[in-house]
PDB file of C-alpha atoms in Angstrom:
ATOM      1  CA  MET A   1      48.489  -4.597   4.668  1.00 54.00           C
ATOM      2  CA  THR A   2      46.574  -2.432   2.728  1.00 58.00           C
ATOM      3  CA  THR A   3      44.225  -4.135  -0.343  1.00 63.00           C
ATOM      4  CA  GLY A   4      43.786  -0.566  -2.094  1.00 64.00           C
ATOM      5  CA  THR A   5      39.703  -0.675  -1.328  1.00 66.00           C
ATOM      6  CA  PRO A   6      38.873   2.580   0.720  1.00 65.00           C
ATOM      7  CA  PRO A   7      37.553   2.178   4.295  1.00 65.00           C
ATOM      8  CA  PRO A   8      33.960   1.472   4.833  1.00 66.00           C
ATOM      9  CA  THR A   9      32.396   4.610   5.581  1.00 69.00           C
ATOM     10  CA  ALA A  10      29.302   4.203   8.092  1.00 66.00           C
ATOM     11  CA  ARG A  11      25.856   5.269   6.310  1.00 71.00           C
ATOM     12  CA  ARG A  12      24.536   8.646   6.984  1.00 74.00           C
ATOM     13  CA  ARG A  13      21.103   8.127   9.589  1.00 73.00           C
ATOM     14  CA  SER A  14      18.040   8.770   6.992  1.00 78.00           C
ATOM     15  CA  ARG A  15      15.498  11.773   8.885  1.00 81.00           C
ATOM     16  CA  ALA A  16      12.643   9.192   8.684  1.00 81.00           C
ATOM     17  CA  ARG A  17      14.604   6.870  10.875  1.00 84.00           C
ATOM     18  CA  THR A  18      15.120   9.061  13.497  1.00 85.00           C
ATOM     19  CA  PHE A  19      12.256  11.297  13.799  1.00 90.00           C
ATOM     20  CA  VAL A  20       9.202   8.279  12.970  1.00 91.00           C
ATOM     21  CA  PRO A  21       9.831   6.684  16.265  1.00 91.00           C
ATOM     22  CA  LEU A  22       9.667  10.151  17.561  1.00 93.00           C
ATOM     23  CA  ALA A  23       6.874  11.098  16.379  1.00 93.00           C
ATOM     24  CA  VAL A  24       4.951   7.670  17.436  1.00 93.00           C
ATOM     25  CA  ALA A  25       5.830   8.471  21.068  1.00 94.00           C
ATOM     26  CA  ALA A  26       5.081  11.895  21.398  1.00 95.00           C
ATOM     27  CA  TRP A  27       1.547  11.034  19.470  1.00 94.00           C
ATOM     28  CA  ALA A  28       1.509   8.123  22.509  1.00 94.00           C
ATOM     29  CA  VAL A  29       1.873  10.184  24.998  1.00 95.00           C
ATOM     30  CA  LEU A  30      -0.692  12.810  24.059  1.00 95.00           C
ATOM     31  CA  GLU A  31      -3.164  10.135  23.121  1.00 94.00           C
ATOM     32  CA  ILE A  32      -2.894   8.788  26.985  1.00 94.00           C
ATOM     33  CA  TRP A  33      -2.608  12.623  28.373  1.00 95.00           C
ATOM     34  CA  LEU A  34      -6.344  13.524  26.521  1.00 94.00           C
ATOM     35  CA  LEU A  35      -8.151   9.919  27.771  1.00 93.00           C
ATOM     36  CA  ILE A  36      -6.888  10.816  30.969  1.00 94.00           C
ATOM     37  CA  LEU A  37      -8.444  14.425  30.813  1.00 94.00           C
ATOM     38  CA  VAL A  38     -11.623  13.342  29.372  1.00 93.00           C
ATOM     39  CA  ALA A  39     -11.695  10.203  32.378  1.00 93.00           C
ATOM     40  CA  ASP A  40     -11.319  13.620  34.750  1.00 94.00           C
ATOM     41  CA  VAL A  41     -14.145  15.500  33.025  1.00 93.00           C
ATOM     42  CA  ALA A  42     -16.213  12.452  32.185  1.00 92.00           C
ATOM     43  CA  GLY A  43     -15.784   9.029  33.679  1.00 91.00           C
ATOM     44  CA  GLY A  44     -13.899   6.422  33.013  1.00 90.00           C
ATOM     45  CA  LEU A  45     -16.969   4.411  32.062  1.00 94.00           C
ATOM     46  CA  THR A  46     -17.361   6.930  29.257  1.00 92.00           C
ATOM     47  CA  VAL A  47     -13.954   6.680  28.463  1.00 92.00           C
ATOM     48  CA  VAL A  48     -14.397   2.883  28.376  1.00 93.00           C
ATOM     49  CA  ILE A  49     -17.268   3.237  26.234  1.00 94.00           C
ATOM     50  CA  LEU A  50     -15.707   5.067  23.746  1.00 92.00           C
ATOM     51  CA  LEU A  51     -13.206   3.000  22.843  1.00 92.00           C
ATOM     52  CA  ALA A  52     -15.744   0.283  22.671  1.00 94.00           C
ATOM     53  CA  ALA A  53     -17.479   1.872  20.560  1.00 94.00           C
ATOM     54  CA  GLY A  54     -14.977   3.067  18.585  1.00 93.00           C
ATOM     55  CA  ILE A  55     -13.317  -1.010  17.894  1.00 94.00           C
ATOM     56  CA  LEU A  56     -17.194  -1.624  17.225  1.00 95.00           C
ATOM     57  CA  LEU A  57     -17.353   1.344  14.335  1.00 94.00           C
ATOM     58  CA  GLY A  58     -13.855   0.776  12.779  1.00 93.00           C
ATOM     59  CA  GLY A  59     -14.104  -3.194  12.497  1.00 93.00           C
ATOM     60  CA  ALA A  60     -17.642  -2.514  10.893  1.00 94.00           C
ATOM     61  CA  VAL A  61     -16.030   0.497   8.570  1.00 93.00           C
ATOM     62  CA  ILE A  62     -12.853  -2.246   7.092  1.00 92.00           C
ATOM     63  CA  LYS A  63     -15.333  -5.057   7.098  1.00 93.00           C
ATOM     64  CA  SER A  64     -17.368  -3.024   5.239  1.00 92.00           C
ATOM     65  CA  ALA A  65     -14.314  -1.547   3.208  1.00 91.00           C
ATOM     66  CA  GLY A  66     -13.902  -5.437   2.745  1.00 90.00           C
ATOM     67  CA  ARG A  67     -16.493  -6.385   1.038  1.00 92.00           C
ATOM     68  CA  ARG A  68     -16.683  -3.540  -1.397  1.00 91.00           C
ATOM     69  CA  ALA A  69     -13.335  -4.124  -2.417  1.00 88.00           C
ATOM     70  CA  PHE A  70     -14.379  -7.457  -3.183  1.00 90.00           C
ATOM     71  CA  ARG A  71     -17.427  -6.938  -4.677  1.00 90.00           C
ATOM     72  CA  ASN A  72     -15.274  -4.550  -7.063  1.00 86.00           C
ATOM     73  CA  LEU A  73     -12.806  -7.011  -7.640  1.00 85.00           C
ATOM     74  CA  THR A  74     -15.469  -9.817  -8.870  1.00 88.00           C
ATOM     75  CA  GLU A  75     -17.051  -7.392 -10.777  1.00 86.00           C
ATOM     76  CA  THR A  76     -14.010  -6.057 -12.492  1.00 84.00           C
ATOM     77  CA  LEU A  77     -12.629  -9.911 -13.196  1.00 84.00           C
ATOM     78  CA  GLN A  78     -15.817 -10.858 -14.464  1.00 84.00           C
ATOM     79  CA  ARG A  79     -15.817  -7.990 -17.448  1.00 81.00           C
ATOM     80  CA  MET A  80     -12.418  -9.036 -18.572  1.00 77.00           C
ATOM     81  CA  PRO A  81     -12.288 -10.584 -22.268  1.00 74.00           C
ATOM     82  CA  GLY A  82     -13.129 -14.508 -22.606  1.00 69.00           C
ATOM     83  CA  GLN A  83     -15.187 -14.501 -19.770  1.00 64.00           C
ATOM     84  CA  PRO A  84     -19.447 -15.150 -20.023  1.00 65.00           C
ATOM     85  CA  GLY A  85     -21.271 -12.224 -20.956  1.00 60.00           C
ATOM     86  CA  ALA A  86     -18.228  -9.952 -21.363  1.00 57.00           C
ATOM     87  CA  ASP A  87     -18.339  -7.063 -23.768  1.00 58.00           C
ATOM     88  CA  GLY A  88     -14.557  -7.907 -25.263  1.00 53.00           C
ATOM     89  CA  SER A  89     -13.973  -3.690 -24.293  1.00 55.00           C
ATOM     90  CA  SER A  90     -10.951  -3.363 -21.451  1.00 53.00           C
ATOM     91  CA  PRO A  91     -12.234  -3.702 -17.751  1.00 50.00           C
ATOM     92  CA  ALA A  92     -12.231   0.113 -16.617  1.00 55.00           C
ATOM     93  CA  ALA A  93     -11.881   0.761 -12.634  1.00 51.00           C
ATOM     94  CA  PRO A  94     -15.368   1.123 -10.779  1.00 51.00           C
ATOM     95  CA  GLU A  95     -15.532   5.028  -9.302  1.00 53.00           C
ATOM     96  CA  SER A  96     -17.376   3.040  -6.083  1.00 52.00           C
ATOM     97  CA  GLY A  97     -14.100   1.336  -5.752  1.00 55.00           C
ATOM     98  CA  ARG A  98     -11.204   4.747  -5.569  1.00 65.00           C
ATOM     99  CA  GLY A  99     -10.549   4.988  -1.616  1.00 67.00           C
ATOM    100  CA  ASN A 100     -11.294   1.627  -0.216  1.00 82.00           C
ATOM    101  CA  GLY A 101      -7.751   1.447   1.315  1.00 87.00           C
ATOM    102  CA  PHE A 102      -8.408   4.610   2.905  1.00 90.00           C
ATOM    103  CA  LEU A 103     -11.607   3.325   4.030  1.00 90.00           C
ATOM    104  CA  MET A 104      -9.564   0.944   5.887  1.00 91.00           C
ATOM    105  CA  LEU A 105      -7.108   3.218   6.867  1.00 92.00           C
ATOM    106  CA  GLY A 106     -10.023   5.334   8.549  1.00 92.00           C
ATOM    107  CA  GLY A 107     -11.168   1.956  10.194  1.00 93.00           C
ATOM    108  CA  LEU A 108      -7.941   1.293  11.699  1.00 93.00           C
ATOM    109  CA  LEU A 109      -7.470   4.543  13.217  1.00 94.00           C
ATOM    110  CA  ILE A 110     -10.890   3.935  14.241  1.00 93.00           C
ATOM    111  CA  MET A 111     -10.332   0.858  16.145  1.00 93.00           C
ATOM    112  CA  ILE A 112      -6.844   2.487  17.923  1.00 92.00           C
ATOM    113  CA  PRO A 113      -7.311   3.647  20.918  1.00 90.00           C
ATOM    114  CA  GLY A 114      -6.901   7.314  21.267  1.00 90.00           C
ATOM    115  CA  LEU A 115      -8.889  10.320  20.313  1.00 91.00           C
ATOM    116  CA  ILE A 116      -6.379  12.225  17.861  1.00 93.00           C
ATOM    117  CA  SER A 117      -6.676   8.641  16.052  1.00 93.00           C
ATOM    118  CA  ASP A 118     -10.598   8.920  16.163  1.00 93.00           C
ATOM    119  CA  VAL A 119     -10.815  11.918  14.796  1.00 93.00           C
ATOM    120  CA  ALA A 120      -8.251  11.490  12.042  1.00 93.00           C
ATOM    121  CA  GLY A 121     -10.046   8.008  11.301  1.00 94.00           C
ATOM    122  CA  LEU A 122     -13.561  10.151  10.859  1.00 93.00           C
ATOM    123  CA  LEU A 123     -11.581  12.609   8.849  1.00 94.00           C
ATOM    124  CA  LEU A 124     -10.778   9.087   5.996  1.00 91.00           C
ATOM    125  CA  LEU A 125     -14.886   8.574   6.002  1.00 91.00           C
ATOM    126  CA  VAL A 126     -15.853  11.871   4.670  1.00 92.00           C
ATOM    127  CA  PRO A 127     -15.724  11.513   0.923  1.00 91.00           C
ATOM    128  CA  PRO A 128     -14.465  14.858  -0.491  1.00 92.00           C
ATOM    129  CA  VAL A 129     -11.152  14.330   1.598  1.00 92.00           C
ATOM    130  CA  ARG A 130     -10.556  10.332   1.117  1.00 90.00           C
ATOM    131  CA  THR A 131     -11.010  11.566  -2.617  1.00 90.00           C
ATOM    132  CA  ALA A 132      -8.702  14.773  -2.226  1.00 91.00           C
ATOM    133  CA  LEU A 133      -5.740  12.296  -0.623  1.00 91.00           C
ATOM    134  CA  SER A 134      -5.904   9.284  -3.020  1.00 88.00           C
ATOM    135  CA  ARG A 135      -5.454  12.115  -5.850  1.00 91.00           C
ATOM    136  CA  TYR A 136      -2.917  13.887  -3.396  1.00 91.00           C
ATOM    137  CA  ALA A 137      -1.544  10.010  -3.692  1.00 89.00           C
ATOM    138  CA  GLU A 138      -1.409   9.033  -6.807  1.00 88.00           C
ATOM    139  CA  ARG A 139       0.067  11.934  -8.243  1.00 90.00           C
ATOM    140  CA  SER A 140       3.417  11.600  -5.546  1.00 89.00           C
ATOM    141  CA  LEU A 141       3.566   7.886  -6.349  1.00 84.00           C
ATOM    142  CA  ASP A 142       3.731   8.765 -10.057  1.00 84.00           C
ATOM    143  CA  ARG A 143       6.121  11.776  -9.555  1.00 85.00           C
ATOM    144  CA  ARG A 144       8.112   9.175  -7.259  1.00 81.00           C
ATOM    145  CA  MET A 145       8.436   6.755 -10.246  1.00 77.00           C
ATOM    146  CA  ARG A 146       9.182   9.256 -12.993  1.00 79.00           C
ATOM    147  CA  THR A 147      11.995  10.358 -11.052  1.00 78.00           C
ATOM    148  CA  ALA A 148      13.325   6.926  -9.772  1.00 67.00           C
ATOM    149  CA  ALA A 149      16.808   5.960 -10.345  1.00 64.00           C
ATOM    150  CA  PRO A 150      17.148   2.931 -13.604  1.00 63.00           C
ATOM    151  CA  GLY A 151      17.012  -0.233 -11.655  1.00 59.00           C
ATOM    152  CA  GLY A 152      15.485   0.479  -8.564  1.00 59.00           C
ATOM    153  CA  PHE A 153      12.222  -0.482  -7.383  1.00 58.00           C
ATOM    154  CA  SER A 154       9.953   1.838 -11.009  1.00 53.00           C
ATOM    155  CA  ASP A 155      12.092  -0.076 -12.739  1.00 55.00           C
ATOM    156  CA  ALA A 156      10.536  -3.210 -12.407  1.00 54.00           C
ATOM    157  CA  PHE A 157       7.066  -2.007 -12.093  1.00 54.00           C
ATOM    158  CA  GLN A 158       7.382  -0.763 -15.110  1.00 54.00           C
ATOM    159  CA  GLN A 159       9.349  -3.522 -16.968  1.00 53.00           C
ATOM    160  CA  ALA A 160       6.526  -5.757 -15.445  1.00 51.00           C
ATOM    161  CA  ARG A 161       3.644  -3.967 -17.941  1.00 52.00           C
ATOM    162  CA  ILE A 162       3.317  -4.695 -21.412  1.00 54.00           C
ATOM    163  CA  HIS A 163       1.338  -2.284 -23.210  1.00 53.00           C
ATOM    164  CA  ARG A 164       0.460  -2.824 -27.010  1.00 55.00           C
ATOM    165  CA  PRO A 165       0.490   0.242 -29.255  1.00 57.00           C
ATOM    166  CA  ASP A 166      -3.351   0.670 -28.916  1.00 62.00           C
ATOM    167  CA  GLY A 167      -2.409   0.939 -25.354  1.00 59.00           C
ATOM    168  CA  LYS A 168      -4.222  -2.533 -23.658  1.00 64.00           C
ATOM    169  CA  VAL A 169      -2.043  -4.364 -21.543  1.00 62.00           C
ATOM    170  CA  VAL A 170      -1.136  -7.645 -22.468  1.00 59.00           C
ATOM    171  CA  GLN A 171       0.169 -10.805 -19.265  1.00 64.00           C
ATOM    172  CA  GLY A 172       1.898 -13.141 -20.348  1.00 64.00           C
ATOM    173  CA  GLU A 173       5.081 -15.434 -19.751  1.00 64.00           C
ATOM    174  CA  VAL A 174       8.381 -16.384 -21.457  1.00 60.00           C
ATOM    175  CA  ILE A 175       8.616 -19.733 -22.294  1.00 64.00           C
ATOM    176  CA  ARG A 176      11.735 -20.821 -24.178  1.00 62.00           C
ATOM    177  CA  ASP A 177      12.079 -23.992 -26.504  1.00 65.00           C
ATOM    178  CA  GLU A 178      15.526 -25.336 -26.729  1.00 62.00           C
ATOM    179  CA  PRO A 179      16.876 -27.860 -28.176  1.00 57.00           C
ATOM    180  CA  SER A 180      17.659 -30.329 -25.493  1.00 57.00           C
ATOM    181  CA  GLY A 181      21.546 -31.700 -26.193  1.00 57.00           C
ATOM    182  CA  PRO A 182      24.080 -32.847 -23.910  1.00 56.00           C
ATOM    183  CA  HIS A 183      24.282 -29.189 -22.239  1.00 57.00           C
ATOM    184  CA  ASP A 184      21.524 -29.674 -20.597  1.00 59.00           C
ATOM    185  CA  GLU A 185      22.543 -32.634 -18.391  1.00 63.00           C
ATOM    186  CA  PRO A 186      24.133 -32.083 -15.282  1.00 64.00           C
ATOM    187  CA  ARG A 187      27.924 -31.772 -15.487  1.00 64.00           C
ATOM    188  CA  PRO A 188      30.323 -33.419 -13.115  1.00 68.00           C
ATOM    189  CA  PRO A 189      32.255 -31.270  -9.842  1.00 72.00           C
ATOM    190  CA  LEU A 190      35.460 -29.467 -10.406  1.00 71.00           C
ATOM    191  CA  GLU A 191      38.186 -31.604  -8.579  1.00 71.00           C
ATOM    192  CA  PRO A 192      40.775 -29.439  -7.006  1.00 61.00           C
TER     193      PRO A 192
END
């Protein structure tokens, strides 16, 4: 018996689902191989010291970036209109707050055991590299948001922001005042 609906087709597996696990496995094997090479040349104690130093340095970087992000958030909230001492202008993102996410990612990469991740994490600590990556990420996200299909994540993101004609963002909620009446009472269940 047929229902008139076409049979379900198997979804094609995306390239990311195929290649990301392979890339992670290759990266882990390469990291272990490099650690073994360093241990052969410099000794096992040197590798243990390098790994411990990476964990300590990565933790310090993450802690510093987290404190800086919290300080920037506090300053931004204090400059909001209606707060004591606020000048009424719209709060602008401080320039020192740019790249905190990449700083935290750099700290995390330094904490992960391995030499390749340490080099990548140290590169993210360099301000020009962080700035270039931040600009690239902004442009890429903006481009994807503009080309996304309606009804997707970008549509919901755009609907969550309500702009006034002067460019200010207005946040609020919708409150419906409906008269109460007999239709507000729960209805009895339907009987078969």
